[in-house]
């Protein structure tokens, strides 16, 4: 196949002020400006956005699903990090 | 006075409707999927502007004609859009050049129109201005990429510019209709936009390594219903349903 | 918008690692979502790439029959609605290609498969749009059938596909309504228009039923897709749901469904329909439908005509990078 591939970009959109940017999908574009415009045209057609981030997909560094246990298991037993670990008598009220 | 205002709004409506019609032809056939969606957005903006303007024109005229009667039941010589917007899509470079020339004019045009004494026109302008700003950005970025891209793209872009350049002069014309309405504080004096337009075009062409054509002969006639040969075909297609099945509801 | 159950799996014998396979199936049974980097059986990956890309191709080819009427829409309101709808289909194709790309298939590669005729797309788009009523009929019937197919896909086990489908279903809710409302307006406006609508229904009814794919008794591959929760209902179940929902809508419009065998079974509450002409389905799918060649040609032309534009954008980006490099040096 002779067609050169056009880079892939991940698109993040802030839908309302006060909300974080959220991943919504991806677009293909040759450069950042075109990626931004494509993201606007594709992902905000129904007023979904107030702000857009585009990030080259190749630049995302991801954890390896193979090391999921090593990465995320150890935290499972540390239940003392959660408020429900501590008993407070009801008469004390909401805490 | 009412007649002049009607004629003036109709021009703006025709510009928007005809360009929207042309851009709609791209749907499903653009160079990339992203651009297909992008061009449709521009088309939808123009169709939306056309609807608002035709409705207002119908109101001003006061004969009960609605947006569709004005768009689909007027004849070739009654349309008063500029010649630029009716030019065929051609290749992508021609579509982009047409959009760029037009939007570089319409952005400052709508900015000024916001100060019109006519409140409806001012309100339409406030919305259209933002749309035009994006159209300009989108088309200018493409002019730059096609101009400064490959040898082939540069040649195509330059050809498109040469082809459409003679139609740009018409944008700045002011006939009696415009002059009277400018004096009334209703219309925008197109001559006042010329410098800004040249500056925008010059700057983008500079970045795109493209050459600005010489000022030369300008082809005009659209405002008085003298169109190019392409136009009748566009109307034939656009008005087909209303002509074939008159007086029905859709 | 359109899936068609075309996904013919190769026999799945490649769960080489029985243990990993069992763990994978346990996750699926547990309604866990599978994400792109998770281990998955090769058959699952292949099935998904094929199904998602077929779905994407269907969206893209599906732009053509309706796009045929954008320039001739009878009113400005209808023009805007139709353009927005066809544009949505492009968007949906894009979301789906993105989902397939998470499995390692590039858009260029998938597009190449479509243009070379290797990949399939929904056969419904090989039928022509002859009158304006066809635009309404497509919205009502074709999108209606698609929605039946797609809603269960929102719960598909593969995360990116399921997320794309949620977005698509949300956006698509206006498509069927605009189609039906368009037909309703026509049917109420004049006898002549109502006849146009009936003619459109006559032509689109059977192809719409075929959109659900072969009958369960002839579809050997459903079982594995059901087990993997890529699929949630069988072809015939979805088809029946569609018929049950659509027949009363046709009657409301005052139209006749072109099926002499159609009758309501009072006991089951289901509308029983006549035999589908499966030879037509097979023929159109194979390439001999009224518009197969034209659709492919249109896509190929768009691709070829756009090649210089895509090259220019890439060349510009390369130049910019190297200029930046020079400045930095």
XYZ file of C-alpha atoms in Angstrom:
674
model
C 0.000 0.000 0.000
C 1.504 3.308 -1.079
C -0.633 5.691 0.972
C 1.387 7.406 3.684
C -0.307 7.347 7.029
C -1.578 10.568 8.502
C -0.862 10.808 12.245
C -3.535 9.976 14.794
C -4.438 12.435 17.577
C -6.396 11.832 20.741
C -9.082 14.398 21.452
C -10.055 15.678 24.910
C -12.944 18.047 25.469
C -14.045 20.187 28.372
C -17.799 20.259 28.092
C -18.480 22.789 30.829
C -16.368 25.058 32.932
C -15.578 23.308 36.147
C -15.288 19.941 34.399
C -12.037 18.245 33.466
C -11.131 17.585 29.847
C -12.418 14.166 28.917
C -11.245 11.790 26.228
C -13.846 11.660 23.454
C -12.115 9.927 20.558
C -9.496 10.559 17.930
C -8.898 12.198 14.561
C -6.322 11.983 11.802
C -4.442 15.140 10.870
C -1.080 16.057 9.402
C -0.295 18.661 12.072
C -1.501 20.149 15.335
C -3.549 23.027 13.896
C -5.377 20.712 11.522
C -5.949 18.246 14.344
C -7.495 20.985 16.451
C -9.808 22.043 13.645
C -10.760 18.456 12.880
C -11.508 17.850 16.557
C -13.712 20.938 16.615
C -15.532 19.923 13.444
C -15.985 16.285 14.417
C -16.558 16.305 18.156
C -18.353 19.569 18.952
C -21.170 19.535 16.396
C -23.827 19.613 19.100
C -22.363 22.205 21.400
C -20.437 19.652 23.437
C -17.323 21.724 23.972
C -15.777 24.797 25.536
C -12.174 23.771 25.206
C -10.273 21.152 23.216
C -6.955 19.405 23.726
C -5.376 17.321 20.985
C -2.415 15.072 21.733
C -0.455 12.960 19.261
C -1.504 9.389 20.039
C 2.084 8.255 19.677
C 3.086 10.544 22.552
C 0.853 8.890 25.108
C 2.739 6.788 27.596
C 0.577 4.001 28.946
C 1.000 1.452 31.695
C 1.349 -2.138 30.535
C -1.784 -4.198 31.161
C 0.600 -7.082 31.868
C 1.881 -5.312 34.945
C -1.587 -4.534 36.183
C -1.166 -6.691 39.273
C 2.130 -5.107 40.264
C 0.830 -1.625 39.633
C -2.591 -1.733 41.151
C -2.986 -4.752 43.424
C -0.879 -3.517 46.376
C -3.243 -0.671 47.009
C -6.253 -2.947 47.342
C -5.463 -3.988 50.917
C -4.837 -0.498 52.236
C -8.365 -0.033 53.378
C -7.306 2.415 56.097
C -7.190 5.044 53.341
C -10.975 4.991 53.130
C -13.249 6.862 55.536
C -15.441 3.814 56.133
C -12.468 2.117 57.863
C -13.053 4.286 60.931
C -16.064 3.858 63.201
C -17.477 7.040 64.624
C -20.499 6.868 66.964
C -23.652 8.071 65.344
C -24.324 10.728 67.960
C -21.185 12.568 66.848
C -22.990 13.363 63.623
C -21.779 13.639 60.097
C -18.019 13.632 59.700
C -36.571 52.619 0.848
C -38.276 49.344 1.653
C -37.516 48.080 -1.835
C -33.870 48.929 -1.458
C -33.621 47.182 1.868
C -35.374 44.122 0.440
C -32.947 44.026 -2.487
C -29.982 44.391 -0.174
C -30.970 41.607 2.230
C -31.718 39.381 -0.723
C -28.148 39.770 -1.987
C -26.734 38.647 1.309
C -29.209 35.769 1.442
C -28.399 34.680 -2.105
C -24.655 34.764 -1.384
C -25.130 32.493 1.604
C -27.614 30.142 -0.061
C -25.587 29.648 -3.229
C -22.313 29.051 -1.420
C -24.080 26.648 0.935
C -25.465 24.835 -2.087
C -22.019 24.504 -3.648
C -20.408 23.264 -0.441
C -23.191 20.733 0.015
C -22.062 19.100 -3.227
C -18.869 18.000 -1.469
C -20.618 15.876 1.110
C -19.336 12.319 0.834
C -16.556 13.198 -1.624
C -13.965 15.241 0.293
C -10.235 14.404 0.455
C -10.450 13.115 4.028
C -13.237 12.131 6.359
C -12.319 14.948 8.731
C -12.527 17.486 5.921
C -15.821 16.069 4.707
C -17.278 16.867 8.112
C -15.535 20.243 8.195
C -16.902 21.339 4.816
C -20.399 20.261 5.814
C -20.120 22.480 8.888
C -19.272 25.465 6.716
C -22.144 24.624 4.377
C -24.568 24.383 7.300
C -23.469 27.784 8.597
C -24.197 29.344 5.215
C -27.552 27.602 4.878
C -28.478 28.832 8.344
C -27.519 32.401 7.417
C -29.530 32.121 4.212
C -32.622 31.033 6.119
C -32.424 33.931 8.556
C -31.805 36.434 5.763
C -34.498 35.144 3.401
C -37.039 35.138 6.211
C -36.171 38.704 7.044
C -36.246 39.722 3.389
C -39.721 38.220 3.087
C -40.845 40.186 6.110
C -39.478 43.431 4.735
C -41.108 42.814 1.372
C -44.441 42.185 3.082
C -45.952 40.048 0.354
C -46.049 36.859 2.364
C -43.131 35.150 0.648
C -41.218 32.820 2.954
C -37.611 31.643 2.867
C -38.348 28.787 0.500
C -40.345 30.828 -1.973
C -37.480 33.285 -2.167
C -34.851 30.600 -2.544
C -36.611 28.089 -4.775
C -39.066 30.093 -6.859
C -37.080 33.037 -8.184
C -35.563 32.912 -11.647
C -32.007 33.132 -12.798
C -31.993 36.878 -13.535
C -33.685 37.618 -10.201
C -30.830 36.176 -8.149
C -28.343 38.780 -6.980
C -25.530 36.779 -5.407
C -21.973 37.681 -6.328
C -20.380 35.617 -9.080
C -17.666 34.251 -6.817
C -19.988 32.035 -4.771
C -21.625 30.387 -7.776
C -18.332 29.197 -9.274
C -18.119 25.396 -9.414
C -16.293 23.495 -6.707
C -13.550 22.441 -9.110
C -10.762 20.664 -7.282
C -10.233 21.147 -3.558
C -7.926 24.113 -4.219
C -10.696 25.984 -6.066
C -13.176 25.342 -3.280
C -10.670 26.560 -0.712
C -9.710 29.647 -2.738
C -13.382 30.571 -3.202
C -14.048 30.163 0.516
C -10.936 32.039 1.520
C -11.632 35.043 -0.722
C -15.231 35.168 0.422
C -14.630 34.674 4.139
C -11.775 37.190 4.172
C -14.400 39.654 2.973
C -17.334 38.501 5.079
C -15.560 38.551 8.436
C -14.919 42.329 8.428
C -18.262 42.785 6.676
C -20.234 41.155 9.481
C -18.107 42.917 12.099
C -19.191 46.248 10.661
C -22.748 45.107 10.101
C -23.127 44.588 13.836
C -23.333 48.382 14.077
C -26.144 48.609 11.524
C -29.154 50.714 12.452
C -31.237 47.803 11.259
C -31.518 45.686 14.377
C -32.330 42.442 12.611
C -29.331 42.730 10.325
C -27.161 43.617 13.305
C -28.376 40.514 15.148
C -27.786 38.243 12.162
C -24.323 39.779 11.829
C -23.438 39.041 15.441
C -23.962 35.339 14.821
C -22.543 35.247 11.300
C -19.372 37.023 12.376
C -18.278 34.112 14.526
C -19.034 31.651 11.777
C -17.092 33.699 9.237
C -14.131 33.894 11.614
C -13.897 30.118 11.673
C -14.423 29.817 7.911
C -11.551 32.221 7.386
C -9.264 30.372 9.740
C -10.122 27.011 8.243
C -9.699 28.083 4.634
C -6.565 30.147 5.327
C -4.849 27.184 6.992
C -5.576 25.115 3.901
C -4.317 27.856 1.561
C -1.057 27.808 3.504
C -0.724 24.024 3.403
C -1.615 23.679 -0.252
C 0.575 26.625 -1.236
C 3.567 25.451 0.768
C 2.916 21.717 0.435
C 4.016 19.791 -2.646
C 4.846 21.100 -6.087
C 1.542 19.811 -7.376
C -0.498 21.368 -4.608
C 1.245 24.705 -5.032
C 0.496 24.719 -8.735
C -3.143 23.799 -8.175
C -3.545 26.455 -5.491
C -1.962 29.144 -7.649
C -4.155 28.136 -10.602
C -7.254 28.319 -8.425
C -6.293 31.806 -7.299
C -5.743 33.001 -10.860
C -9.049 31.465 -11.914
C -11.112 33.092 -9.185
C -9.266 36.370 -8.786
C -11.338 38.237 -11.406
C -14.450 37.545 -9.330
C -13.120 39.183 -6.180
C -13.465 42.768 -7.413
C -17.240 42.499 -7.362
C -17.228 42.086 -3.588
C -16.213 45.726 -3.181
C -18.706 47.261 -5.579
C -21.305 49.699 -4.348
C -24.250 50.464 -6.591
C -27.023 52.919 -5.778
C -28.796 50.453 -3.511
C -25.723 50.097 -1.364
C -24.885 53.786 -1.408
C -28.305 54.872 -0.189
C -28.359 52.260 2.552
C -24.816 53.105 3.640
C -25.888 56.728 3.986
C -28.799 55.547 6.124
C -26.459 53.639 8.401
C -28.037 50.333 7.446
C -25.552 48.798 5.013
C -21.803 48.285 5.126
C -19.686 50.235 2.665
C -17.737 47.461 0.944
C -15.010 49.848 -0.160
C -14.136 50.314 3.512
C -13.181 46.657 3.718
C -10.851 46.587 0.772
C -7.602 47.340 2.596
C -8.247 44.852 5.325
C -9.146 42.198 2.762
C -5.956 42.816 0.772
C -3.927 42.666 3.935
C -5.470 39.349 5.029
C -5.047 37.818 1.597
C -1.511 39.152 1.232
C -0.438 37.843 4.618
C -1.788 34.359 4.017
C -0.372 34.209 0.490
C 2.988 35.255 1.905
C 2.929 32.376 4.362
C 1.753 30.066 1.628
C 4.522 31.221 -0.750
C 1.826 32.076 -3.283
C 1.758 35.033 -5.606
C -0.884 37.699 -5.358
C -2.285 38.375 -8.829
C -2.155 41.850 -10.324
C -5.157 44.045 -9.811
C -6.863 43.808 -13.140
C -10.152 43.470 -14.854
C -12.945 42.420 -12.539
C -15.910 40.470 -13.790
C -19.161 41.697 -12.323
C -22.885 41.473 -12.870
C -24.176 39.193 -10.148
C -25.841 41.974 -8.169
C -27.956 42.859 -11.189
C -28.712 39.261 -12.087
C -26.076 38.779 -14.801
C -24.586 35.445 -13.820
C -22.052 33.010 -15.229
C -23.087 30.004 -17.299
C -22.760 27.667 -14.331
C -25.532 29.379 -12.469
C -28.525 28.112 -14.431
C -27.413 24.546 -13.815
C -27.076 25.179 -10.112
C -30.625 26.565 -9.978
C -31.984 23.722 -12.088
C -30.770 21.284 -9.513
C -31.512 23.328 -6.413
C -35.055 24.269 -7.470
C -36.017 20.963 -9.058
C -38.490 19.832 -6.404
C -40.342 23.118 -6.045
C -40.582 23.451 -9.815
C -41.668 19.879 -10.482
C -44.222 19.802 -7.660
C -45.431 23.358 -7.210
C -47.395 24.406 -4.168
C -46.914 21.291 -2.044
C -45.714 20.897 1.512
C -42.496 19.046 2.231
C -25.323 4.130 11.634
C -25.594 0.853 9.923
C -24.429 -2.526 10.909
C -25.347 -5.584 9.077
C -24.720 -8.991 10.454
C -22.242 -9.983 7.789
C -19.532 -10.940 10.155
C -18.660 -14.403 9.052
C -16.125 -15.661 11.514
C -13.654 -18.222 10.572
C -14.079 -21.215 12.770
C -12.594 -20.223 16.027
C -10.017 -22.744 17.019
C -7.296 -20.365 18.008
C -7.814 -20.130 21.716
C -4.400 -21.649 21.923
C -3.840 -20.845 25.489
C -6.738 -22.600 27.148
C -6.126 -21.027 30.504
C -5.916 -17.466 29.261
C -8.897 -18.156 27.074
C -10.926 -19.359 30.025
C -9.951 -16.328 32.087
C -10.913 -14.094 29.182
C -14.287 -15.771 28.840
C -14.808 -15.450 32.589
C -14.264 -11.703 32.350
C -16.772 -11.498 29.517
C -19.297 -13.604 31.417
C -18.801 -11.255 34.314
C -19.815 -8.337 32.045
C -16.337 -6.816 32.283
C -15.299 -4.647 29.345
C -12.247 -5.619 27.326
C -9.854 -2.762 26.556
C -7.452 -2.561 23.588
C -4.261 -3.516 25.401
C -5.768 -6.442 27.278
C -4.948 -9.943 26.169
C -7.614 -11.299 23.849
C -7.994 -14.376 21.664
C -6.935 -13.739 18.101
C -10.411 -14.686 16.894
C -11.992 -12.027 19.105
C -9.644 -9.381 17.735
C -10.217 -10.428 14.140
C -13.967 -10.572 14.545
C -14.011 -7.122 16.052
C -11.762 -5.537 13.453
C -13.909 -7.022 10.739
C -17.224 -6.093 12.288
C -16.220 -2.584 13.337
C -14.637 -1.808 9.990
C -17.610 -3.193 8.069
C -19.769 -0.996 10.208
C -17.523 2.005 9.489
C -17.488 1.289 5.748
C -21.280 1.092 5.808
C -21.464 4.553 7.329
C -19.150 5.981 4.705
C -20.778 4.311 1.703
C -24.111 5.148 3.315
C -23.367 8.831 2.813
C -23.733 8.393 -0.951
C -27.383 7.443 -1.514
C -28.652 10.202 0.764
C -25.972 12.629 -0.375
C -27.526 12.228 -3.806
C -30.410 14.464 -2.655
C -28.649 17.200 -0.674
C -28.506 19.568 -3.633
C -32.158 18.884 -4.496
C -33.813 19.050 -1.073
C -37.172 20.799 -1.461
C -36.775 23.337 1.358
C -33.886 24.961 3.179
C -34.910 23.344 6.438
C -34.862 19.895 4.831
C -31.567 20.649 3.153
C -29.952 21.552 6.455
C -31.398 18.481 8.209
C -30.281 16.124 5.453
C -26.805 17.600 5.251
C -26.445 17.366 9.028
C -27.608 13.763 8.925
C -25.242 12.702 6.168
C -22.475 14.550 7.961
C -23.306 12.573 11.110
C -22.823 9.383 9.133
C -19.349 10.551 8.192
C -18.729 11.265 11.856
C -19.963 7.840 12.849
C -17.693 6.218 10.297
C -14.859 8.185 11.821
C -15.661 7.118 15.401
C -15.794 3.511 14.271
C -12.525 3.632 12.348
C -11.013 5.075 15.527
C -12.363 2.140 17.525
C -10.918 -0.319 14.994
C -7.602 1.508 15.130
C -7.260 0.726 18.814
C -6.887 -2.895 17.679
C -3.974 -2.076 15.426
C -5.695 -1.678 12.053
C -4.875 1.701 10.487
C -7.494 3.796 8.749
C -5.468 3.694 5.523
C -5.375 -0.085 5.642
C -9.110 -0.373 6.295
C -9.917 2.112 3.569
C -7.742 0.168 1.170
C -9.757 -2.952 1.965
C -12.972 -1.116 1.170
C -11.712 0.361 -2.094
C -10.237 -2.898 -3.311
C -13.569 -4.637 -2.724
C -12.077 -6.928 -0.103
C -14.163 -5.547 2.733
C -17.923 -5.675 2.824
C -20.439 -3.050 3.782
C -24.169 -3.120 4.344
C -25.907 -4.156 1.129
C -28.733 -1.669 1.655
C -26.580 1.123 0.257
C -26.416 -0.551 -3.104
C -29.996 0.485 -3.760
C -30.705 3.794 -5.499
C -32.486 6.867 -4.087
C -34.916 7.713 -6.867
C -37.262 10.273 -5.339
C -37.292 12.624 -2.382
C -39.530 10.160 -0.534
C -36.565 7.783 -0.467
C -34.841 10.183 1.910
C -37.703 9.792 4.343
C -37.852 6.042 3.811
C -34.139 5.667 4.544
C -34.456 7.650 7.756
C -37.493 5.717 8.894
C -36.641 2.173 7.764
C -32.890 1.975 7.293
C -32.032 4.050 10.341
C -34.808 2.299 12.220
C -33.292 -1.081 11.418
C -29.840 0.234 12.240
C -30.984 1.439 15.644
C -32.356 -2.017 16.450
C -28.927 -3.405 15.649
C -26.973 -0.705 17.374
C -28.625 -0.282 20.732
C -27.456 -3.708 21.920
C -23.976 -2.882 20.599
C -23.727 -0.125 23.207
C -23.274 -3.005 25.660
C -20.728 -4.811 23.487
C -17.861 -6.342 25.466
C -15.169 -4.331 23.678
C -14.818 -0.943 25.401
C -13.923 1.324 22.442
C -16.687 -0.168 20.265
C -19.222 0.162 23.031
C -18.211 3.790 23.713
C -18.390 4.676 20.016
C -21.828 3.093 19.806
C -23.107 5.056 22.790
C -22.076 8.283 21.119
C -23.515 7.171 17.798
C -26.864 6.127 19.246
C -27.155 9.415 21.088
C -26.476 11.432 17.945
C -28.621 9.257 15.794
C -31.822 9.616 17.694
C -32.867 12.425 15.364
C -32.273 10.470 12.161
C -35.244 8.171 12.293
C -37.558 10.891 13.574
C -36.649 13.281 10.776
C -37.327 10.528 8.232
C -40.710 9.651 9.648
C -41.748 13.273 10.046
C -40.723 13.937 6.447
C -42.968 11.088 5.250
C -45.812 12.175 7.488
C -45.676 15.670 6.010
C -45.765 14.231 2.500
C -48.614 11.822 3.247
C -50.706 14.616 4.704
C -49.935 17.093 1.946
C -51.347 15.395 -1.164
C -52.342 12.103 -2.766
C -49.511 12.437 -5.268
C -46.939 12.686 -2.484
C -48.504 9.813 -0.603
C -48.069 7.679 -3.700
C -44.403 8.657 -3.798
C -44.087 7.525 -0.193
C -45.830 4.204 -0.891
C -43.506 3.649 -3.849
C -40.499 4.319 -1.636
C -41.797 1.890 1.001
C -42.311 -0.760 -1.666
C -38.731 -0.460 -2.765
C -37.042 -0.156 0.680
C -39.051 -2.591 2.798
C -37.427 -5.872 1.831
C -33.865 -4.575 1.625
C -34.409 -3.135 5.121
C -35.393 -6.548 6.469
C -32.257 -7.987 4.872
C -30.145 -5.555 6.882
C -30.373 -7.898 9.859
C -28.418 -10.533 7.981
C -29.125 -14.188 7.221
C -31.776 -16.079 9.089
C -30.588 -17.722 12.330
C -30.824 -21.180 10.843
C -28.320 -20.185 8.134
C -26.041 -18.092 10.291
C -23.507 -20.484 11.757
C -21.340 -17.826 13.288
C -23.683 -16.060 15.624
C -22.994 -18.390 18.525
C -19.373 -17.387 19.082
C -20.207 -13.676 18.778
C -22.992 -14.155 21.289
C -20.651 -15.918 23.706
C -18.152 -13.077 23.386
C -20.938 -10.563 23.887
C -20.059 -8.783 20.699
C -23.582 -9.623 19.738
C -26.506 -9.681 22.143
C -29.460 -10.778 20.023
C -29.744 -13.039 17.019
C -30.501 -11.719 13.535
C -34.056 -13.032 13.576
C -34.799 -11.640 17.023
C -33.775 -8.176 15.923
C -35.626 -8.480 12.626
C -38.829 -9.423 14.452
C -38.445 -6.466 16.807
C -38.066 -4.191 13.814
C -41.136 -5.552 12.028
C -43.235 -5.304 15.190
C -42.217 -1.695 15.700
C -42.539 -0.629 12.075
C -45.810 -2.126 10.859
C -48.031 0.069 13.080
C -45.991 3.118 12.034
C -46.709 2.301 8.383
C -50.397 1.963 9.143
C -50.396 5.318 10.884
C -49.113 6.840 7.651
C -51.903 5.066 5.797
C -49.449 2.892 3.876
C -49.465 -0.768 2.919
C -46.488 -2.976 3.688
C -45.600 -4.771 0.435
C -45.973 -8.261 1.883
C -49.119 -10.285 1.142
C -48.235 -12.749 3.916
C -47.957 -10.159 6.649
C -50.356 -10.828 9.511
C -50.648 -10.234 13.207
C -50.444 -13.353 15.326
C -52.965 -12.536 18.047
C -51.495 -15.068 20.422
C -47.867 -13.996 20.309
C -48.553 -10.366 19.510
C -45.949 -10.516 16.747
C -46.340 -9.552 13.115
C -45.503 -12.567 10.962
C -43.911 -11.716 7.659
C -43.362 -13.498 4.362
C -40.277 -15.221 3.046
C -37.311 -12.941 2.383
C -35.717 -13.358 -1.031
C -32.313 -14.536 0.159
C -31.058 -14.989 -3.378
C -31.368 -11.228 -3.852
C -29.496 -10.648 -0.603
C -26.664 -12.929 -1.665
C -26.521 -11.414 -5.121
C -26.340 -7.793 -3.922
C -23.810 -8.685 -1.250
C -21.666 -10.370 -3.871
C -21.589 -7.225 -5.955
C -24.511 -7.482 -8.318
C -26.848 -4.880 -6.926
C -28.217 -1.825 -8.698
C -25.487 0.530 -7.422
C -22.564 -1.581 -6.158
C -20.177 -0.491 -8.866
C -21.243 3.140 -8.729
C -20.790 3.325 -4.960
C -17.299 1.886 -5.153
C -16.397 4.147 -8.015
C -17.549 7.208 -6.098
C -15.440 6.250 -3.081
C -12.422 5.475 -5.245
C -12.759 8.780 -7.037
C -12.963 10.744 -3.791
C -9.886 8.909 -2.548
C -7.875 9.471 -5.715
C -8.963 13.078 -6.158
C -7.989 13.801 -2.565
C -4.572 12.143 -2.697
C -2.709 15.313 -3.616
C -4.412 17.194 -0.769
C -3.390 14.615 1.831
C 0.136 14.538 0.426
C 0.338 18.330 0.579
C -0.747 18.425 4.219
C 1.893 15.836 5.141
C 4.581 17.572 3.082
C 3.813 20.873 4.778
C 4.037 19.315 8.211
C 7.401 17.742 7.317
C 8.721 21.067 6.053
C 7.593 22.818 9.191
C 9.305 20.258 11.367
C 12.569 20.464 9.489
C 12.469 24.280 9.535
C 11.978 24.187 13.273
C 14.880 21.777 13.483
C 17.104 24.139 11.514
C 16.164 27.068 13.693
C 16.996 25.099 16.780
C 20.380 24.005 15.389
